[in-house]
Coordinates of C-alpha atoms in Angstrom, one line a residue:
X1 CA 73.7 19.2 -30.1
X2 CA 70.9 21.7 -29.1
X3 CA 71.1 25.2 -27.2
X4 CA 72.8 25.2 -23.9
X5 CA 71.1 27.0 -21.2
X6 CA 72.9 28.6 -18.0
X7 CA 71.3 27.3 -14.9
X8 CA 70.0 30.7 -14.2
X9 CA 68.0 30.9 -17.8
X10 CA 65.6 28.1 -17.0
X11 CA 63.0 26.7 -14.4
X12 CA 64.5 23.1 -14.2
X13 CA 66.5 21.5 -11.8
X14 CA 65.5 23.7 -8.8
X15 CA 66.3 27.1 -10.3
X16 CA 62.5 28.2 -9.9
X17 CA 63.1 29.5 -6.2
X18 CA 66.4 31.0 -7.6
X19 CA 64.2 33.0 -10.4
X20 CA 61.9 34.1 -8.3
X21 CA 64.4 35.5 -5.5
X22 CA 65.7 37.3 -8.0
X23 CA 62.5 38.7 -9.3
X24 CA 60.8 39.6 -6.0
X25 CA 62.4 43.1 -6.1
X26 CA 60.4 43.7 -9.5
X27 CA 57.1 41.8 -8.6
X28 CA 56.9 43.8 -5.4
X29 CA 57.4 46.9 -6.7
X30 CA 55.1 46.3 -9.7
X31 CA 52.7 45.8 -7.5
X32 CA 53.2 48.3 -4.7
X33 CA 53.6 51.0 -7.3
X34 CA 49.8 49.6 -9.1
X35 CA 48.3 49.5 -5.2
X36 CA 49.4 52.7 -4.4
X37 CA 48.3 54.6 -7.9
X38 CA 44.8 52.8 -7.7
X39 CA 44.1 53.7 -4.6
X40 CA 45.0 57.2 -4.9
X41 CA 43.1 57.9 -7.7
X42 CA 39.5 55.9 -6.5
X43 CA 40.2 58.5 -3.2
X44 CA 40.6 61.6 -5.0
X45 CA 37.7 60.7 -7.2
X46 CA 35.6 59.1 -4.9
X47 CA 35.8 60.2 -1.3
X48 CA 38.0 63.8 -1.8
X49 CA 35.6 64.1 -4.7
X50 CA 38.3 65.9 -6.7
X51 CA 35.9 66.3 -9.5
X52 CA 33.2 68.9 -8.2
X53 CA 36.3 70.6 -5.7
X54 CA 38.2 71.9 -8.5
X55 CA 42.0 72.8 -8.0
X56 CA 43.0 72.2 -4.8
X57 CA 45.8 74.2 -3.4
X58 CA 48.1 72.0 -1.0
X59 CA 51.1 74.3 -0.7
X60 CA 52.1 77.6 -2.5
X61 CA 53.8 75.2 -5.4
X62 CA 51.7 72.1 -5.2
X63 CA 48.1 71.7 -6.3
X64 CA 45.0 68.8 -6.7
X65 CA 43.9 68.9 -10.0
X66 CA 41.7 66.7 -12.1
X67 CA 42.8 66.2 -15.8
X68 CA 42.2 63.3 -17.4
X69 CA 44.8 62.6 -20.3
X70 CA 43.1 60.9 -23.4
X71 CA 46.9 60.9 -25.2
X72 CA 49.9 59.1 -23.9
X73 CA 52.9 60.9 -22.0
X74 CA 53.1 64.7 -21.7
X75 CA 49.8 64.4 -23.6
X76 CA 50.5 63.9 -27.0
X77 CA 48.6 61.8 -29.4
X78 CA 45.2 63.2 -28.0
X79 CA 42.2 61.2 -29.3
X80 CA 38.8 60.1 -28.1
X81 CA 38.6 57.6 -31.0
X82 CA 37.6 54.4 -29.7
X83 CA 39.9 52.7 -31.8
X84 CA 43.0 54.9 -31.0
X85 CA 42.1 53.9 -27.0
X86 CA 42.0 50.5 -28.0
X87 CA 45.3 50.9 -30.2
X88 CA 47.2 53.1 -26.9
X89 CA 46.1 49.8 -25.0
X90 CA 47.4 47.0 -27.1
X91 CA 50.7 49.2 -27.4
X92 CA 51.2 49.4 -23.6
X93 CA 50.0 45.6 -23.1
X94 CA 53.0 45.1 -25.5
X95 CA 55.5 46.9 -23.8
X96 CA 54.5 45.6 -20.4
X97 CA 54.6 42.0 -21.8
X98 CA 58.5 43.3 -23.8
X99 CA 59.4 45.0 -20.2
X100 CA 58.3 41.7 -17.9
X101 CA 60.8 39.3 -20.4
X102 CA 63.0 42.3 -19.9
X103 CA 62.6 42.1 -15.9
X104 CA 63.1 37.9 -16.2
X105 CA 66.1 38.4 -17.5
X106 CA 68.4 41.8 -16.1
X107 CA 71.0 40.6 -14.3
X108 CA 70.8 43.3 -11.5
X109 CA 69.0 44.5 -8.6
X110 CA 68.2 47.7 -9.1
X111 CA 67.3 47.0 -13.1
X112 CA 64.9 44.4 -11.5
X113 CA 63.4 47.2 -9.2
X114 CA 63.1 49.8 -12.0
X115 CA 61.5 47.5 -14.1
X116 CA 59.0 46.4 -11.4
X117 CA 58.6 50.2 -11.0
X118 CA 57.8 51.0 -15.1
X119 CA 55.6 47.9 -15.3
X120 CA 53.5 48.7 -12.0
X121 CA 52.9 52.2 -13.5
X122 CA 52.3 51.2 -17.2
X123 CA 49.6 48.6 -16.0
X124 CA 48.3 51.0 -13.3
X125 CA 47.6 54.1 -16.6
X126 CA 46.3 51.2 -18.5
X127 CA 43.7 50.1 -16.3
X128 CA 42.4 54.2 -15.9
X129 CA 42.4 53.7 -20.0
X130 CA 40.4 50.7 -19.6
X131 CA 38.1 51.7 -16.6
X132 CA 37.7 55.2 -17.8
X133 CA 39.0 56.0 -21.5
X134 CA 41.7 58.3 -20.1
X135 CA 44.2 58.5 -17.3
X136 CA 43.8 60.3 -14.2
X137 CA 46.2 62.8 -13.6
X138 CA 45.7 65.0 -10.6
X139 CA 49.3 66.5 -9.4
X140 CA 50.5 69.8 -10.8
X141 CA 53.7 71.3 -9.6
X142 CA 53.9 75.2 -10.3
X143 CA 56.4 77.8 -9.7
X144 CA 55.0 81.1 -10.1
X145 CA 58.0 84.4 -11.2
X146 CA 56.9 87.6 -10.8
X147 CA 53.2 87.8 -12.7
X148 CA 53.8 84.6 -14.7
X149 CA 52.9 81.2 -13.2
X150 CA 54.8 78.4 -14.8
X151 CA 53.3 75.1 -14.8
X152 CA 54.5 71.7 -14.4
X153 CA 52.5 68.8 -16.8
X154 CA 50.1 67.0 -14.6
X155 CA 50.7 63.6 -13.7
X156 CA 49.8 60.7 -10.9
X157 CA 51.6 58.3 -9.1
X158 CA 52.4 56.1 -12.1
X159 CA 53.8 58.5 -14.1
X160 CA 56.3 58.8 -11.1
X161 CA 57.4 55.3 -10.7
X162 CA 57.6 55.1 -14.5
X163 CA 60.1 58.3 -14.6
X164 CA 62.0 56.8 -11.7
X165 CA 62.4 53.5 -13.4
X166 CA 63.5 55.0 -16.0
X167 CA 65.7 57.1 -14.2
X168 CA 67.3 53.7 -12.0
X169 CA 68.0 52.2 -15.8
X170 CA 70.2 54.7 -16.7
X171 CA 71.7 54.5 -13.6
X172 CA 72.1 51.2 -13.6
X173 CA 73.2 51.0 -17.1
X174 CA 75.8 53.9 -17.2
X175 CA 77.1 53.7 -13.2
X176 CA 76.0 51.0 -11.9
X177 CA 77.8 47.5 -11.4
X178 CA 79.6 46.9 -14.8
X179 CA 79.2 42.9 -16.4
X180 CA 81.7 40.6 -16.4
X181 CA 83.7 40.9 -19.4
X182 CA 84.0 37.7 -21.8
X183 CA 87.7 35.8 -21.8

């Protein structure tokens, strides 16, 4: 007698559109999140020409900025190795690959959607590592008290739908829908 599968846990006997309804959430997002950091990162760099403007001020706590992040989150782990780009690479290829058999099988909603949210970011800082040998970060919040101006890290688009992901696990995990329990 071999390993029983739930009918949920495979692609046979017509549970393929079933798998895929429930992955839609993820896929969308995934991709709406890589779209939408893409293509706001070829406009600043390209047609708003963030590079030769400098900061930008947009409102008295938000500015444009260009910093291109050679490191992983936050910044740490700075190198401009070759080898250590190519290492940060494989890394996040691994956790995106980990993260999509993750997405396959949650079990909710939103875990889907934040999933779908940290993959679409991971894969869109990959391919700045890839195109460019850092990431593009350009958004700096900034609060400024008395004489001292405190500053936020810089980050894009992908580092938001990663952080908000994140954010919908924990949810999900600690508040949200709790499983069945076993007889």
């Amino acid at each position: 007698m071999g390993p029983r599968f739930r009918e949920d846990d495979t692609f046979s006997c017509g549970s393929f559109s079933a798998m895929t309804s429930r992955l839609r959430p993820g896929v969308i997002a995934a991709l709406a999140v890589l779209a939408l950091d893409q293509a706001s990162k070829l406009w600043l760099l390209y047609v708003f020409d963030l590079p030769h403007r400098g900061a930008v001020k947009v409102t008295p706590f938000f500015d444009l900025v260009l910093a291109w992040n050679i490191g992983i989150s936050f910044g740490w782990f700075q190198s401009e190795s070759q080898l250590a780009q190519i290492a940060l690479m494989a890394v996040k290829a691994i956790a995106v690959v980990v993260l999509a058999i993750w997405m396959a099988r949650s079990r909710t909603w939103l875990a889907t959607l934040a999933l779908g949210l940290i993959i679409g970011g991971a894969t869109g800082n990959a391919i700045d590592r890839f195109a460019y040998g850092a990431v593009v970060d350009f958004a700096l919040f900034h609060v400024q008290i008395g004489e001292k101006t405190l500053n936020w890290y810089v980050f894009n688009l992908a580092d938001v739908a990663i952080v908000a992901g994140v954010a919908a696990l924990l949810y999900d995990s600690f508040l949200g829908v709790p499983a069945a329990k076993a007889p």
